[in-house]
Coordinates of C-alpha atoms in Angstrom, one line a residue:
X1098 CA -54.5 266.3 -67.7
X1099 CA -58.2 266.0 -67.5
X1100 CA -59.7 267.6 -70.8
X1101 CA -62.5 270.0 -70.1
X1102 CA -64.4 271.3 -73.0
X1103 CA -65.9 274.5 -72.0
X1104 CA -68.4 276.1 -74.3
X1105 CA -69.6 279.8 -73.5
X1106 CA -72.7 281.2 -75.2
X1107 CA -73.3 284.9 -75.3
X1108 CA -74.2 287.6 -77.7
X1109 CA -72.2 288.4 -81.0
X1110 CA -71.8 291.8 -82.7
X1111 CA -75.1 291.4 -84.3
X1112 CA -76.7 290.7 -80.6
X1113 CA -77.7 287.3 -81.5
X1114 CA -76.9 284.4 -79.4
X1115 CA -73.7 282.7 -80.4
X1116 CA -70.6 280.5 -79.1
X1117 CA -68.1 283.4 -77.9
X1118 CA -65.5 280.8 -76.1
X1119 CA -64.8 277.3 -76.9
X1120 CA -61.8 276.1 -75.1
X1121 CA -60.2 274.3 -72.2
X1122 CA -60.3 276.8 -69.5
X1123 CA -57.4 278.0 -67.3
X1124 CA -56.1 275.2 -65.0
X1125 CA -53.7 274.6 -62.2
X1126 CA -52.0 271.2 -62.0
X1127 CA -49.6 269.8 -59.4
X1128 CA -49.2 266.0 -60.8
X1129 CA -50.2 263.5 -58.2
X1130 CA -51.8 265.9 -55.9
X1131 CA -54.5 268.2 -57.6
X1132 CA -55.9 269.3 -60.8
X1133 CA -58.4 272.2 -61.0
X1134 CA -60.2 274.3 -63.5
X1135 CA -62.2 277.3 -62.9
X1136 CA -64.9 277.1 -65.5
X1137 CA -66.8 280.3 -64.7
X1138 CA -66.7 283.1 -62.0
X1139 CA -68.3 286.4 -61.5
X1140 CA -68.3 289.1 -58.9
X1141 CA -71.9 289.9 -59.3
X1142 CA -75.5 288.6 -59.0
X1143 CA -77.3 288.5 -61.1
X1144 CA -74.8 287.8 -63.6
X1145 CA -73.9 290.6 -66.1
X1146 CA -73.3 288.6 -69.6
X1147 CA -72.4 291.9 -71.3
X1148 CA -69.0 292.0 -69.8
X1149 CA -66.7 290.8 -72.5
X1150 CA -63.8 288.3 -72.2
X1151 CA -63.3 285.3 -70.3
X1152 CA -64.4 285.7 -66.6
X1153 CA -62.7 282.8 -65.3
X1154 CA -59.2 284.0 -66.2
X1155 CA -56.9 285.2 -63.2
X1156 CA -59.2 283.7 -60.6
X1157 CA -57.1 282.5 -57.8
X1158 CA -59.5 282.6 -54.8
X1159 CA -61.0 279.5 -53.5
X1160 CA -64.5 281.2 -52.4
X1161 CA -66.6 283.2 -54.6
X1162 CA -66.7 286.9 -54.1
X1163 CA -69.6 288.1 -51.7
X1164 CA -72.2 288.8 -54.5
X1165 CA -70.3 286.5 -57.1
X1166 CA -70.5 282.7 -58.0
X1167 CA -67.8 280.3 -59.2
X1168 CA -67.8 276.9 -60.9
X1169 CA -64.9 274.9 -60.8
X1170 CA -63.9 271.3 -61.5
X1171 CA -61.6 269.7 -58.9
X1172 CA -59.8 266.3 -59.0
X1173 CA -58.0 264.9 -55.9
X1174 CA -56.5 261.7 -55.9
X1175 CA -57.7 259.5 -53.0
X1176 CA -54.4 258.6 -51.3
X1177 CA -51.3 260.9 -52.1
X1178 CA -48.1 259.0 -52.8
X1179 CA -46.2 261.5 -50.6
X1180 CA -48.4 262.4 -47.6
X1181 CA -45.9 264.9 -46.1
X1182 CA -45.3 266.7 -49.4
X1183 CA -49.3 266.8 -49.7
X1184 CA -49.7 268.3 -46.5
X1185 CA -47.1 271.0 -47.0
X1186 CA -48.6 271.8 -50.5
X1187 CA -52.0 272.2 -49.0
X1188 CA -50.8 274.5 -46.2
X1189 CA -49.1 276.6 -48.8
X1190 CA -52.1 276.8 -51.0
X1191 CA -54.3 277.8 -48.1
X1192 CA -51.9 280.8 -47.1
X1193 CA -51.9 281.9 -50.8
X1194 CA -55.6 281.7 -51.0
X1195 CA -56.1 283.4 -47.7
X1196 CA -58.2 280.7 -46.0
X1197 CA -59.2 281.3 -42.2
X1198 CA -58.4 277.9 -41.0
X1199 CA -55.3 275.6 -41.6
X1200 CA -55.7 272.1 -41.7
X1201 CA -53.9 269.8 -39.1
X1202 CA -52.2 266.6 -40.2
X1203 CA -55.1 264.9 -38.2
X1204 CA -57.6 266.5 -40.7
X1205 CA -55.7 265.2 -43.6
X1206 CA -55.5 261.5 -42.1
X1207 CA -57.7 258.8 -43.7
X1208 CA -60.4 258.1 -41.4
X1209 CA -60.5 254.4 -40.5
X1210 CA -64.1 253.8 -41.9
X1211 CA -63.1 255.3 -45.3
X1212 CA -62.8 252.5 -48.1
X1213 CA -59.9 252.8 -50.5
X1214 CA -62.1 252.7 -53.5
X1215 CA -60.5 254.1 -56.6
X1216 CA -63.5 254.6 -58.7
X1217 CA -67.3 253.9 -59.0
X1218 CA -68.9 251.8 -61.7
X1219 CA -72.5 252.9 -62.6
X1220 CA -74.4 250.1 -63.8
X1221 CA -78.3 250.0 -64.4
X1222 CA -78.5 253.1 -62.1
X1223 CA -76.9 251.6 -59.3
X1224 CA -73.6 252.3 -57.5
X1225 CA -71.7 249.3 -57.2

């Protein structure tokens, strides 16, 4: 599992700025397929920081609310070990999250021009 150290700053009981949450936020993981964590989610803009509690808990939608916002970390491996299982998982998640369009197997296929890089190295401000 990826470790995310989220720090949320807000007002304490004395109405002064303070760290109100310091944790690894809610995350969903299916080993070998996906790891994601919703860091922050709201249903309003501008954001009302007076609402108590962790605003990211219980968020299961993929897109933010009409007048809200969402910050999420997402890890997807470049080549799933079991493409059929991965495709079934994507379809199941899209139905659960009420996505408008289901992907086809063709959408999931690697394009011939995609390179199978596993990582990038940043060196002297250049991508190698």
